[in-house]
mmCIF file of C-alpha atoms and ligand atoms in Angstrom:
data_model
loop_
_atom_site.group_PDB
_atom_site.id
_atom_site.type_symbol
_atom_site.label_atom_id
_atom_site.label_comp_id
_atom_site.label_asym_id
_atom_site.label_seq_id
_atom_site.Cartn_x
_atom_site.Cartn_y
_atom_site.Cartn_z
ATOM 1 C CA MET B 132 -0.191 0.194 -0.404
ATOM 2 C CA LYS B 133 1.483 3.560 -0.716
ATOM 3 C CA ARG B 134 -0.041 6.571 0.352
ATOM 4 C CA ILE B 135 -0.091 9.447 -2.295
ATOM 5 C CA LEU B 136 -0.487 12.812 -3.175
ATOM 6 C CA VAL B 137 -2.363 13.458 -5.784
ATOM 7 C CA THR B 138 -1.934 17.330 -7.405
ATOM 8 C CA GLY B 139 -5.275 18.158 -9.318
ATOM 9 C CA GLY B 140 -6.918 14.898 -8.012
ATOM 10 C CA ALA B 141 -10.485 16.817 -8.111
ATOM 11 C CA GLY B 142 -10.101 17.035 -11.886
ATOM 12 C CA TYR B 143 -11.243 14.651 -15.200
ATOM 13 C CA ILE B 144 -7.782 11.662 -15.300
ATOM 14 C CA GLY B 145 -7.060 12.741 -11.460
ATOM 15 C CA SER B 146 -10.820 11.832 -10.633
ATOM 16 C CA HIS B 147 -10.631 8.262 -12.124
ATOM 17 C CA THR B 148 -7.057 7.619 -11.471
ATOM 18 C CA CYS B 149 -7.898 7.642 -7.172
ATOM 19 C CA VAL B 150 -10.980 5.608 -8.050
ATOM 20 C CA GLU B 151 -8.456 2.730 -9.330
ATOM 21 C CA LEU B 152 -5.715 3.621 -6.846
ATOM 22 C CA MET B 153 -8.231 3.333 -4.093
ATOM 23 C CA ASN B 154 -9.821 0.300 -5.228
ATOM 24 C CA ALA B 155 -6.493 -1.078 -5.021
ATOM 25 C CA GLY B 156 -5.757 -0.931 -1.773
ATOM 26 C CA HIS B 157 -4.082 2.356 -2.078
ATOM 27 C CA GLU B 158 -3.994 5.842 0.108
ATOM 28 C CA VAL B 159 -4.626 8.929 -1.316
ATOM 29 C CA PHE B 160 -4.734 12.783 -0.659
ATOM 30 C CA ILE B 161 -6.169 15.520 -3.054
ATOM 31 C CA TYR B 162 -4.429 18.427 -3.134
ATOM 32 C CA ASP B 163 -6.871 20.784 -5.536
ATOM 33 C CA ASN B 164 -7.538 24.337 -6.166
ATOM 34 C CA PHE B 165 -10.537 23.462 -8.388
ATOM 35 C CA SER B 166 -10.024 25.924 -10.237
ATOM 36 C CA ASN B 167 -11.459 23.448 -13.649
ATOM 37 C CA SER B 168 -12.986 21.030 -11.111
ATOM 38 C CA SER B 169 -15.600 20.939 -8.027
ATOM 39 C CA PRO B 170 -15.493 19.632 -4.424
ATOM 40 C CA ILE B 171 -18.096 16.805 -6.249
ATOM 41 C CA ALA B 172 -16.363 14.982 -7.610
ATOM 42 C CA ILE B 173 -14.511 13.785 -5.119
ATOM 43 C CA GLU B 174 -17.697 12.926 -3.121
ATOM 44 C CA ARG B 175 -18.631 11.313 -6.693
ATOM 45 C CA VAL B 176 -15.063 9.180 -5.815
ATOM 46 C CA GLU B 177 -16.381 7.869 -2.743
ATOM 47 C CA LYS B 178 -19.380 6.996 -4.099
ATOM 48 C CA ILE B 179 -17.642 4.778 -6.472
ATOM 49 C CA THR B 180 -15.143 3.690 -4.365
ATOM 50 C CA GLY B 181 -17.323 3.595 -0.887
ATOM 51 C CA LYS B 182 -13.981 4.925 0.849
ATOM 52 C CA ALA B 183 -13.276 8.189 2.940
ATOM 53 C CA ILE B 184 -10.974 10.727 0.669
ATOM 54 C CA ARG B 185 -8.388 13.692 2.357
ATOM 55 C CA PHE B 186 -8.514 16.527 0.419
ATOM 56 C CA ILE B 187 -7.067 20.352 0.795
ATOM 57 C CA GLN B 188 -7.714 22.694 -1.178
ATOM 58 C CA GLY B 189 -4.398 24.233 -1.972
ATOM 59 C CA ASP B 190 -2.090 25.826 -4.935
ATOM 60 C CA ILE B 191 0.684 24.120 -5.846
ATOM 61 C CA LEU B 192 2.005 27.842 -5.709
ATOM 62 C CA ASP B 193 1.813 27.547 -2.515
ATOM 63 C CA GLN B 194 5.155 25.475 -0.510
ATOM 64 C CA TYR B 195 4.213 26.454 2.667
ATOM 65 C CA LEU B 196 0.797 24.476 2.136
ATOM 66 C CA LEU B 197 2.619 22.154 0.005
ATOM 67 C CA GLU B 198 5.313 20.846 2.709
ATOM 68 C CA ASN B 199 2.730 20.801 5.400
ATOM 69 C CA THR B 200 0.193 18.883 3.325
ATOM 70 C CA ILE B 201 3.160 16.486 2.074
ATOM 71 C CA LYS B 202 3.801 16.208 6.232
ATOM 72 C CA ALA B 203 0.488 15.609 7.453
ATOM 73 C CA SER B 204 -0.401 12.699 4.603
ATOM 74 C CA ASN B 205 2.689 11.321 5.647
ATOM 75 C CA CYS B 206 2.597 10.684 1.580
ATOM 76 C CA ASP B 207 5.936 8.715 -0.271
ATOM 77 C CA THR B 208 4.684 8.974 -3.554
ATOM 78 C CA VAL B 209 3.183 12.295 -5.473
ATOM 79 C CA ILE B 210 1.128 12.022 -8.910
ATOM 80 C CA HIS B 211 0.995 15.837 -10.445
ATOM 81 C CA PHE B 212 -1.752 16.435 -12.222
ATOM 82 C CA ALA B 213 -2.221 19.910 -11.716
ATOM 83 C CA GLY B 214 -2.054 22.454 -14.626
ATOM 84 C CA LEU B 215 -3.916 24.346 -17.170
ATOM 85 C CA LYS B 216 -4.216 22.233 -20.041
ATOM 86 C CA SER B 217 -5.955 24.609 -22.927
ATOM 87 C CA VAL B 218 -4.077 25.036 -25.646
ATOM 88 C CA GLY B 219 -5.834 27.865 -27.063
ATOM 89 C CA GLU B 220 -6.036 29.406 -23.665
ATOM 90 C CA SER B 221 -1.910 29.529 -23.641
ATOM 91 C CA VAL B 222 -1.613 31.068 -26.257
ATOM 92 C CA LYS B 223 -3.561 33.769 -25.104
ATOM 93 C CA GLN B 224 -2.331 33.638 -21.560
ATOM 94 C CA PRO B 225 1.453 32.428 -21.723
ATOM 95 C CA ILE B 226 2.381 33.840 -18.621
ATOM 96 C CA ASN B 227 -0.738 32.163 -16.593
ATOM 97 C CA TYR B 228 0.484 29.091 -18.268
ATOM 98 C CA TYR B 229 3.669 29.326 -17.441
ATOM 99 C CA GLU B 230 3.641 30.021 -13.772
ATOM 100 C CA ASN B 231 0.972 27.655 -13.274
ATOM 101 C CA ASN B 232 2.723 24.955 -15.254
ATOM 102 C CA VAL B 233 6.154 25.234 -14.528
ATOM 103 C CA VAL B 234 6.693 27.091 -11.549
ATOM 104 C CA GLY B 235 3.551 25.327 -9.992
ATOM 105 C CA THR B 236 5.749 21.809 -11.022
ATOM 106 C CA LEU B 237 9.166 23.622 -9.464
ATOM 107 C CA THR B 238 7.302 24.742 -6.281
ATOM 108 C CA LEU B 239 6.430 21.390 -5.811
ATOM 109 C CA LEU B 240 9.653 19.546 -6.814
ATOM 110 C CA LYS B 241 10.736 21.986 -3.799
ATOM 111 C CA ALA B 242 8.693 21.028 -1.622
ATOM 112 C CA MET B 243 9.198 17.063 -1.974
ATOM 113 C CA THR B 244 13.032 17.760 -1.917
ATOM 114 C CA ASN B 245 12.363 19.650 1.965
ATOM 115 C CA CYS B 246 10.167 16.700 2.988
ATOM 116 C CA ASN B 247 12.575 14.122 1.548
ATOM 117 C CA ILE B 248 10.593 11.843 -1.103
ATOM 118 C CA ASN B 249 11.233 11.846 -4.680
ATOM 119 C CA LYS B 250 8.903 9.376 -6.165
ATOM 120 C CA LEU B 251 6.986 11.143 -8.458
ATOM 121 C CA VAL B 252 4.479 10.108 -11.395
ATOM 122 C CA PHE B 253 3.954 13.395 -14.354
ATOM 123 C CA SER B 254 1.486 14.049 -16.570
ATOM 124 C CA SER B 255 2.846 14.764 -19.889
ATOM 125 C CA SER B 256 1.294 14.929 -23.154
ATOM 126 C CA ALA B 257 1.333 13.447 -26.574
ATOM 127 C CA THR B 258 1.834 17.272 -27.487
ATOM 128 C CA VAL B 259 5.782 17.277 -26.563
ATOM 129 C CA TYR B 260 5.880 14.868 -30.251
ATOM 130 C CA GLY B 261 5.205 17.500 -32.001
ATOM 131 C CA ASN B 262 4.339 17.375 -35.702
ATOM 132 C CA PRO B 263 4.678 13.559 -36.517
ATOM 133 C CA LYS B 264 7.951 12.839 -38.517
ATOM 134 C CA PHE B 265 7.196 9.507 -38.694
ATOM 135 C CA LEU B 266 4.105 6.929 -37.384
ATOM 136 C CA PRO B 267 3.424 5.359 -35.016
ATOM 137 C CA LEU B 268 5.204 7.877 -31.941
ATOM 138 C CA THR B 269 7.799 6.280 -30.109
ATOM 139 C CA GLU B 270 9.233 7.546 -27.294
ATOM 140 C CA ASP B 271 12.586 8.342 -28.694
ATOM 141 C CA HIS B 272 10.496 10.505 -31.748
ATOM 142 C CA PRO B 273 12.349 13.772 -31.734
ATOM 143 C CA LEU B 274 10.372 16.256 -29.252
ATOM 144 C CA SER B 275 9.169 19.915 -30.057
ATOM 145 C CA ALA B 276 6.133 22.690 -28.972
ATOM 146 C CA THR B 277 4.583 25.315 -31.331
ATOM 147 C CA ASN B 278 2.420 26.594 -28.228
ATOM 148 C CA PRO B 279 3.388 27.950 -24.338
ATOM 149 C CA TYR B 280 1.476 24.606 -22.931
ATOM 150 C CA GLY B 281 3.074 22.325 -25.241
ATOM 151 C CA ASN B 282 6.158 23.935 -24.250
ATOM 152 C CA SER B 283 5.343 23.807 -20.895
ATOM 153 C CA LYS B 284 5.365 20.308 -21.081
ATOM 154 C CA LEU B 285 8.663 20.054 -22.396
ATOM 155 C CA ILE B 286 10.180 22.184 -20.264
ATOM 156 C CA ILE B 287 9.000 20.341 -16.876
ATOM 157 C CA GLU B 288 10.433 17.342 -18.865
ATOM 158 C CA ASP B 289 12.980 18.730 -18.988
ATOM 159 C CA ILE B 290 13.891 19.429 -15.669
ATOM 160 C CA LEU B 291 12.434 16.502 -14.687
ATOM 161 C CA ARG B 292 15.586 14.507 -16.201
ATOM 162 C CA ASP B 293 18.131 17.085 -15.208
ATOM 163 C CA ILE B 294 16.724 16.394 -11.511
ATOM 164 C CA HIS B 295 17.591 12.658 -12.291
ATOM 165 C CA ILE B 296 20.877 13.457 -13.542
ATOM 166 C CA SER B 297 21.555 15.707 -10.289
ATOM 167 C CA SER B 298 19.955 12.980 -7.868
ATOM 168 C CA PRO B 299 20.057 9.775 -9.490
ATOM 169 C CA ASP B 300 17.732 8.089 -6.306
ATOM 170 C CA TRP B 301 14.587 9.923 -7.925
ATOM 171 C CA SER B 302 12.070 7.567 -9.291
ATOM 172 C CA ILE B 303 10.816 9.804 -11.891
ATOM 173 C CA THR B 304 7.625 8.541 -14.744
ATOM 174 C CA ILE B 305 6.747 10.723 -17.048
ATOM 175 C CA LEU B 306 3.401 9.405 -18.629
ATOM 176 C CA ARG B 307 3.089 10.526 -21.993
ATOM 177 C CA TYR B 308 -0.902 11.069 -22.886
ATOM 178 C CA PHE B 309 -2.508 10.665 -26.456
ATOM 179 C CA ASN B 310 -6.423 11.797 -26.403
ATOM 180 C CA PRO B 311 -8.383 10.659 -23.405
ATOM 181 C CA VAL B 312 -12.145 10.711 -23.525
ATOM 182 C CA GLY B 313 -14.333 8.743 -21.667
ATOM 183 C CA ALA B 314 -15.605 8.758 -18.304
ATOM 184 C CA HIS B 315 -16.158 5.932 -15.981
ATOM 185 C CA SER B 316 -18.849 3.209 -15.952
ATOM 186 C CA SER B 317 -20.869 4.504 -13.415
ATOM 187 C CA GLY B 318 -21.858 7.701 -15.294
ATOM 188 C CA LEU B 319 -21.009 9.649 -11.536
ATOM 189 C CA ILE B 320 -17.806 11.262 -12.875
ATOM 190 C CA GLY B 321 -16.153 12.270 -16.025
ATOM 191 C CA GLU B 322 -15.064 15.835 -18.262
ATOM 192 C CA ASP B 323 -16.791 18.865 -17.250
ATOM 193 C CA PRO B 324 -15.431 21.539 -19.615
ATOM 194 C CA ARG B 325 -16.131 24.664 -18.382
ATOM 195 C CA GLY B 326 -17.443 26.988 -20.732
ATOM 196 C CA ILE B 327 -17.368 25.492 -24.729
ATOM 197 C CA PRO B 328 -15.509 22.414 -25.304
ATOM 198 C CA ASN B 329 -12.318 22.591 -26.902
ATOM 199 C CA ASN B 330 -12.161 18.714 -27.630
ATOM 200 C CA LEU B 331 -13.554 16.878 -29.998
ATOM 201 C CA MET B 332 -15.098 13.790 -27.206
ATOM 202 C CA PRO B 333 -16.860 16.307 -25.205
ATOM 203 C CA TYR B 334 -18.358 19.168 -27.955
ATOM 204 C CA VAL B 335 -20.026 15.777 -29.621
ATOM 205 C CA ALA B 336 -21.761 14.494 -26.237
ATOM 206 C CA GLN B 337 -23.007 17.906 -25.600
ATOM 207 C CA VAL B 338 -24.270 18.655 -29.318
ATOM 208 C CA ALA B 339 -25.892 14.982 -28.946
ATOM 209 C CA ILE B 340 -27.405 16.569 -25.436
ATOM 210 C CA GLY B 341 -28.657 19.637 -27.339
ATOM 211 C CA ARG B 342 -26.525 21.625 -25.728
ATOM 212 C CA LEU B 343 -24.829 23.047 -29.089
ATOM 213 C CA ALA B 344 -26.870 23.154 -31.743
ATOM 214 C CA GLU B 345 -23.953 21.502 -34.176
ATOM 215 C CA LEU B 346 -20.017 20.246 -34.771
ATOM 216 C CA THR B 347 -18.036 21.600 -37.036
ATOM 217 C CA VAL B 348 -15.572 19.488 -38.432
ATOM 218 C CA PHE B 349 -11.869 21.373 -38.942
ATOM 219 C CA GLY B 350 -10.885 20.177 -41.978
ATOM 220 C CA ASN B 351 -12.140 17.319 -44.496
ATOM 221 C CA ASP B 352 -8.706 17.696 -46.998
ATOM 222 C CA TYR B 353 -6.399 16.401 -44.804
ATOM 223 C CA ASP B 354 -3.941 13.162 -46.139
ATOM 224 C CA THR B 355 -6.236 10.415 -43.929
ATOM 225 C CA ALA B 356 -8.509 8.041 -45.185
ATOM 226 C CA ASP B 357 -11.716 9.978 -45.132
ATOM 227 C CA GLY B 358 -10.020 13.264 -45.264
ATOM 228 C CA THR B 359 -10.324 14.392 -40.842
ATOM 229 C CA GLY B 360 -7.842 14.320 -38.430
ATOM 230 C CA VAL B 361 -7.096 11.226 -37.181
ATOM 231 C CA ARG B 362 -6.252 10.186 -33.459
ATOM 232 C CA ASP B 363 -5.338 7.958 -30.773
ATOM 233 C CA TYR B 364 -8.813 8.436 -28.069
ATOM 234 C CA ILE B 365 -8.016 6.161 -25.317
ATOM 235 C CA HIS B 366 -10.684 5.386 -22.392
ATOM 236 C CA VAL B 367 -9.992 7.965 -19.405
ATOM 237 C CA SER B 368 -10.186 3.967 -16.823
ATOM 238 C CA ASP B 369 -7.756 2.505 -19.477
ATOM 239 C CA LEU B 370 -5.391 5.399 -18.715
ATOM 240 C CA ALA B 371 -6.275 5.916 -14.840
ATOM 241 C CA LYS B 372 -4.983 2.239 -14.428
ATOM 242 C CA GLY B 373 -2.425 2.872 -16.145
ATOM 243 C CA HIS B 374 -1.289 5.546 -13.430
ATOM 244 C CA LEU B 375 -1.590 2.570 -10.950
ATOM 245 C CA LYS B 376 0.869 0.160 -12.884
ATOM 246 C CA ALA B 377 3.083 3.280 -12.582
ATOM 247 C CA ILE B 378 2.750 3.372 -9.121
ATOM 248 C CA GLU B 379 2.901 -0.392 -8.480
ATOM 249 C CA GLN B 380 6.405 -0.260 -9.857
ATOM 250 C CA ILE B 381 7.200 2.990 -8.552
ATOM 251 C CA GLY B 382 10.692 3.079 -6.677
ATOM 252 C CA MET B 383 13.518 2.190 -8.444
ATOM 253 C CA PRO B 384 15.984 5.215 -9.137
ATOM 254 C CA GLN B 385 15.241 5.855 -13.172
ATOM 255 C CA CYS B 386 13.569 8.444 -14.976
ATOM 256 C CA SER B 387 11.195 7.262 -17.944
ATOM 257 C CA GLU B 388 8.801 8.921 -20.416
ATOM 258 C CA ILE B 389 6.131 6.257 -21.321
ATOM 259 C CA ASN B 390 3.157 6.780 -23.520
ATOM 260 C CA LEU B 391 -0.207 6.091 -22.702
ATOM 261 C CA GLY B 392 -2.390 5.008 -25.828
ATOM 262 C CA THR B 393 -3.587 2.448 -27.759
ATOM 263 C CA GLY B 394 -2.047 2.780 -30.785
ATOM 264 C CA VAL B 395 -5.353 2.945 -33.248
ATOM 265 C CA GLY B 396 -6.441 5.920 -34.989
ATOM 266 C CA TYR B 397 -9.957 7.469 -35.027
ATOM 267 C CA SER B 398 -10.887 9.920 -37.540
ATOM 268 C CA VAL B 399 -13.725 12.880 -36.247
ATOM 269 C CA ILE B 400 -16.461 11.221 -38.769
ATOM 270 C CA ASP B 401 -15.221 7.681 -36.877
ATOM 271 C CA VAL B 402 -16.211 9.321 -33.943
ATOM 272 C CA ILE B 403 -19.385 10.829 -35.013
ATOM 273 C CA ASN B 404 -20.324 7.830 -36.614
ATOM 274 C CA ALA B 405 -19.509 5.658 -33.187
ATOM 275 C CA PHE B 406 -20.715 8.363 -31.066
ATOM 276 C CA LYS B 407 -24.022 8.660 -32.676
ATOM 277 C CA ARG B 408 -24.116 4.548 -32.227
ATOM 278 C CA ALA B 409 -23.700 5.234 -28.597
ATOM 279 C CA SER B 410 -26.804 7.458 -28.135
ATOM 280 C CA ASN B 411 -28.930 7.041 -30.577
ATOM 281 C CA ARG B 412 -29.080 10.748 -31.195
ATOM 282 C CA ASP B 413 -28.875 12.834 -34.380
ATOM 283 C CA ILE B 414 -24.705 14.669 -34.020
ATOM 284 C CA PRO B 415 -25.097 17.723 -37.086
ATOM 285 C CA PHE B 416 -21.788 18.715 -38.109
ATOM 286 C CA ARG B 417 -20.629 21.274 -41.160
ATOM 287 C CA PHE B 418 -17.185 21.213 -41.926
ATOM 288 C CA ALA B 419 -15.085 23.901 -42.000
ATOM 289 C CA GLU B 420 -11.713 25.256 -42.380
ATOM 290 C CA ARG B 421 -8.651 23.176 -40.614
ATOM 291 C CA ARG B 422 -8.175 24.496 -37.442
ATOM 292 C CA ASN B 423 -4.644 26.422 -36.475
ATOM 293 C CA GLY B 424 -2.023 24.025 -35.265
ATOM 294 C CA ASP B 425 -3.505 21.463 -35.649
ATOM 295 C CA ILE B 426 -1.980 17.712 -37.157
ATOM 296 C CA ALA B 427 -3.429 15.721 -39.405
ATOM 297 C CA THR B 428 -2.471 11.573 -37.920
ATOM 298 C CA CYS B 429 -1.233 10.863 -34.514
ATOM 299 C CA PHE B 430 -1.586 7.564 -32.539
ATOM 300 C CA ALA B 431 0.795 5.715 -30.276
ATOM 301 C CA ASP B 432 3.131 3.230 -30.042
ATOM 302 C CA PRO B 433 1.884 1.716 -27.013
ATOM 303 C CA LYS B 434 4.610 -1.127 -26.620
ATOM 304 C CA LEU B 435 6.920 0.460 -24.102
ATOM 305 C CA ALA B 436 4.103 0.549 -21.737
ATOM 306 C CA LYS B 437 3.352 -3.079 -21.994
ATOM 307 C CA GLU B 438 6.941 -3.683 -21.542
ATOM 308 C CA ILE B 439 7.920 -1.622 -19.109
ATOM 309 C CA LEU B 440 4.090 -1.309 -16.432
ATOM 310 C CA GLY B 441 2.913 -4.549 -18.468
ATOM 311 C CA TRP B 442 0.033 -2.143 -19.095
ATOM 312 C CA GLU B 443 -2.354 -2.229 -22.287
ATOM 313 C CA ALA B 444 -5.131 -0.507 -23.453
ATOM 314 C CA GLU B 445 -8.386 -2.391 -23.139
ATOM 315 C CA LEU B 446 -11.203 -0.664 -24.203
ATOM 316 C CA GLY B 447 -12.047 0.344 -27.536
ATOM 317 C CA ILE B 448 -13.842 3.623 -29.522
ATOM 318 C CA LYS B 449 -17.621 2.058 -28.254
ATOM 319 C CA GLU B 450 -17.028 1.571 -24.683
ATOM 320 C CA MET B 451 -15.275 5.245 -24.974
ATOM 321 C CA CYS B 452 -18.367 6.449 -26.673
ATOM 322 C CA ASN B 453 -20.599 4.996 -24.342
ATOM 323 C CA ASP B 454 -19.390 5.315 -21.071
ATOM 324 C CA HIS B 455 -18.584 9.153 -22.382
ATOM 325 C CA TRP B 456 -22.681 9.296 -23.500
ATOM 326 C CA ALA B 457 -23.570 7.654 -20.115
ATOM 327 C CA TRP B 458 -21.893 10.184 -17.902
ATOM 328 C CA GLN B 459 -23.586 13.204 -20.135
ATOM 329 C CA HIS B 460 -27.271 11.606 -19.818
ATOM 330 C CA LYS B 461 -27.001 11.777 -16.310
ATOM 331 C CA ASN B 462 -25.202 14.911 -15.534
ATOM 332 C CA PRO B 463 -26.282 16.999 -18.752
ATOM 333 C CA GLU B 464 -24.634 19.856 -16.535
ATOM 334 C CA GLY B 465 -21.520 18.237 -15.446
ATOM 335 C CA TYR B 466 -21.007 18.607 -11.621
ATOM 336 C CA GLY B 467 -23.389 21.743 -11.901
ATOM 337 C CA VAL B 468 -26.576 19.925 -11.080
ATOM 338 C CA VAL B 469 -25.992 16.979 -8.615
HETATM 339 P P1 NAD V 290 -8.666 19.012 -15.359
HETATM 340 O O1 NAD V 290 -8.609 20.767 -15.909
HETATM 341 O O2 NAD V 290 -9.921 17.896 -15.502
HETATM 342 O O3 NAD V 290 -7.662 18.653 -14.445
HETATM 343 C C1 NAD V 290 -6.998 19.517 -13.411
HETATM 344 C C2 NAD V 290 -6.730 19.791 -12.203
HETATM 345 O O4 NAD V 290 -5.902 20.697 -11.471
HETATM 346 C C3 NAD V 290 -8.503 20.615 -11.984
HETATM 347 O O5 NAD V 290 -8.664 19.844 -10.494
HETATM 348 C C4 NAD V 290 -7.745 22.107 -11.487
HETATM 349 O O6 NAD V 290 -8.321 22.594 -10.698
HETATM 350 C C5 NAD V 290 -6.316 21.461 -10.452
HETATM 351 N N1 NAD V 290 -5.369 22.727 -11.410
HETATM 352 C C6 NAD V 290 -5.138 23.598 -11.728
HETATM 353 N N2 NAD V 290 -3.913 24.477 -11.462
HETATM 354 C C7 NAD V 290 -3.877 24.359 -10.337
HETATM 355 C C8 NAD V 290 -2.759 24.831 -9.059
HETATM 356 N N3 NAD V 290 -2.010 25.700 -9.365
HETATM 357 N N4 NAD V 290 -3.240 24.253 -8.026
HETATM 358 C C9 NAD V 290 -4.072 23.264 -7.566
HETATM 359 N N5 NAD V 290 -4.727 22.774 -8.662
HETATM 360 C C10 NAD V 290 -4.713 23.263 -9.592
HETATM 361 O O7 NAD V 290 -7.680 18.326 -16.398
HETATM 362 P P2 NAD V 290 -7.009 16.714 -16.587
HETATM 363 O O8 NAD V 290 -8.023 16.865 -18.039
HETATM 364 O O9 NAD V 290 -7.373 15.946 -15.525
HETATM 365 O O10 NAD V 290 -5.669 16.792 -16.988
HETATM 366 C C11 NAD V 290 -4.910 16.354 -15.972
HETATM 367 C C12 NAD V 290 -3.611 16.214 -16.609
HETATM 368 O O11 NAD V 290 -3.354 15.547 -17.292
HETATM 369 C C13 NAD V 290 -2.454 17.866 -16.433
HETATM 370 O O12 NAD V 290 -1.853 18.669 -16.030
HETATM 371 C C14 NAD V 290 -2.999 17.849 -18.469
HETATM 372 O O13 NAD V 290 -2.064 18.845 -19.109
HETATM 373 C C15 NAD V 290 -2.223 16.632 -18.625
HETATM 374 N N6 NAD V 290 -2.777 16.034 -19.941
HETATM 375 C C16 NAD V 290 -4.052 16.215 -20.144
HETATM 376 C C17 NAD V 290 -4.853 15.131 -21.106
HETATM 377 C C18 NAD V 290 -6.099 16.171 -21.815
HETATM 378 O O14 NAD V 290 -6.435 15.979 -23.397
HETATM 379 N N7 NAD V 290 -7.583 15.938 -20.763
HETATM 380 C C19 NAD V 290 -3.824 15.434 -22.626
HETATM 381 C C20 NAD V 290 -2.648 15.194 -21.882
HETATM 382 C C21 NAD V 290 -2.402 15.191 -20.901
HETATM 383 C C1 UD1 V 291 -5.950 18.536 -28.662
HETATM 384 C C2 UD1 V 291 -4.169 19.839 -28.426
HETATM 385 C C3 UD1 V 291 -3.684 19.008 -27.581
HETATM 386 C C4 UD1 V 291 -4.380 18.313 -26.556
HETATM 387 C C5 UD1 V 291 -5.233 17.403 -26.751
HETATM 388 C C6 UD1 V 291 -5.710 16.102 -25.558
HETATM 389 C C7 UD1 V 291 -4.886 21.723 -29.872
HETATM 390 C C8 UD1 V 291 -4.046 22.364 -31.191
HETATM 391 N N1 UD1 V 291 -4.108 20.512 -28.896
HETATM 392 O O1 UD1 V 291 -5.415 17.780 -29.262
HETATM 393 O O2 UD1 V 291 -2.239 20.004 -27.679
HETATM 394 O O3 UD1 V 291 -2.970 17.310 -26.087
HETATM 395 O O4 UD1 V 291 -6.163 18.723 -27.132
HETATM 396 O O5 UD1 V 291 -6.072 16.993 -24.703
HETATM 397 O O6 UD1 V 291 -6.092 22.212 -29.466
HETATM 398 N N2 UD1 V 291 -12.047 18.768 -33.374
HETATM 399 C C9 UD1 V 291 -12.992 19.179 -34.674
HETATM 400 N N3 UD1 V 291 -13.906 19.747 -34.289
HETATM 401 C C10 UD1 V 291 -13.752 20.332 -32.678
HETATM 402 C C11 UD1 V 291 -12.868 20.120 -32.148
HETATM 403 C C12 UD1 V 291 -12.150 19.447 -32.731
HETATM 404 O O7 UD1 V 291 -13.529 18.466 -35.550
HETATM 405 O O8 UD1 V 291 -14.873 20.580 -32.593
HETATM 406 C C13 UD1 V 291 -11.047 17.650 -34.402
HETATM 407 C C14 UD1 V 291 -9.759 18.034 -34.252
HETATM 408 O O9 UD1 V 291 -9.071 18.613 -35.470
HETATM 409 C C15 UD1 V 291 -8.830 16.763 -34.481
HETATM 410 C C16 UD1 V 291 -9.709 15.993 -33.517
HETATM 411 O O10 UD1 V 291 -11.290 16.533 -33.996
HETATM 412 O O11 UD1 V 291 -8.399 16.338 -35.900
HETATM 413 C C17 UD1 V 291 -9.347 15.731 -32.327
HETATM 414 O O12 UD1 V 291 -9.414 17.531 -31.635
HETATM 415 P P1 UD1 V 291 -9.217 17.695 -29.985
HETATM 416 O O13 UD1 V 291 -10.034 16.327 -29.271
HETATM 417 O O14 UD1 V 291 -8.903 18.827 -29.879
HETATM 418 O O15 UD1 V 291 -7.546 17.193 -29.586
HETATM 419 P P2 UD1 V 291 -6.204 17.362 -30.323
HETATM 420 O O16 UD1 V 291 -6.413 18.217 -31.995
HETATM 421 O O17 UD1 V 291 -5.072 15.805 -30.670
#
């Protein structure tokens, strides 16, 4: 059993990961400022697991509170989800993004150092591969960034690699997520974007439920089977189980980067069709220009995760859409309506 501080644990991926960790008998302590989440998510995790969670409302920029929390929780490991994640917003608010993501992580690392803990799992993203030079994307693919969000992930990865060089006893696992979608099979927790969603699946779900009128498909002239963008969508519960495997292995001095993806790519049209089947609703859409900064195709080589973690994704596009729809249908206003 590990005692784990989970920064950003009330968020989309964090809440699903807490379910898997608690069901496996680990103890979690959530540290979140609720800037993009609700304490209701924590209550729902308690409902799913039947266990109480300790949590504190705090900012990762607050080193004093972080150190006190690490000491009070007696945790030996940290999973670090907290951060800002919208690409478009990062272009408009670079200072906010670098401060929250980079300075926030540095503050956490200082707090961990002062409290003598050195086991960390970090949420990175496939965005660090930039425009793919080859596919599938292996972990040794060259890294680049085209926006402040992606750059913040790249900078943090570099910082973590440098820490491991200077202090080889650190155990650091950098997980690079592909496109997380779906929700817990209970329909009690899921993604609750504030305002109009930027990402495809939550947008499609809100069209299906009638909150949004139609989907705009960004580009139908890509070099893909149907001309629309192809991505490696991964069920958030599979992703959460990847963290459980990472936690069970952490401890040996190391710093590794591992893709969490399925290795399978689906187009925007594939997603629309799968979601139509799951929801039995119409999804009106129209084609428009490509979105600035988008790439044609992106999917993972997931072999290393299987080799190192003994993990591979089990759920397909059908389960992703079914579970995303169940969450949307049961919670049309997200956590806004209990
Ligand atoms: P999310 O916004 O749902 O969760 C992030 C959580 O961190 C929220 O609960 C938020 O309130 C909290 N938070 C933000 N800034 C904080 C701060 N300064 N102090 C304390 N708490 C803070 O996002 P998510 O989708 O669950 O993503 C989790 C992590 O995974 C993020 O680091 C994100 O960049 C990364 N990631 C997400 C995706 C994705 O598509 N969702 C893809 C790749 C990587
Ligand atoms: C986006 C981010 C990326 C981040 C990833 C996971 C951008 C440019 N990139 O990637 O950094 O790591 O989310 O959080 O924001 N699409 C539509 N209509 C929509 C929304 C999306 O057609 O309303 C298309 C996109 O053009 C793309 C696919 O759907 O082809 C998936 O888009 P999205 O869910 O935003 O994910 P990414 O673009 O992969």
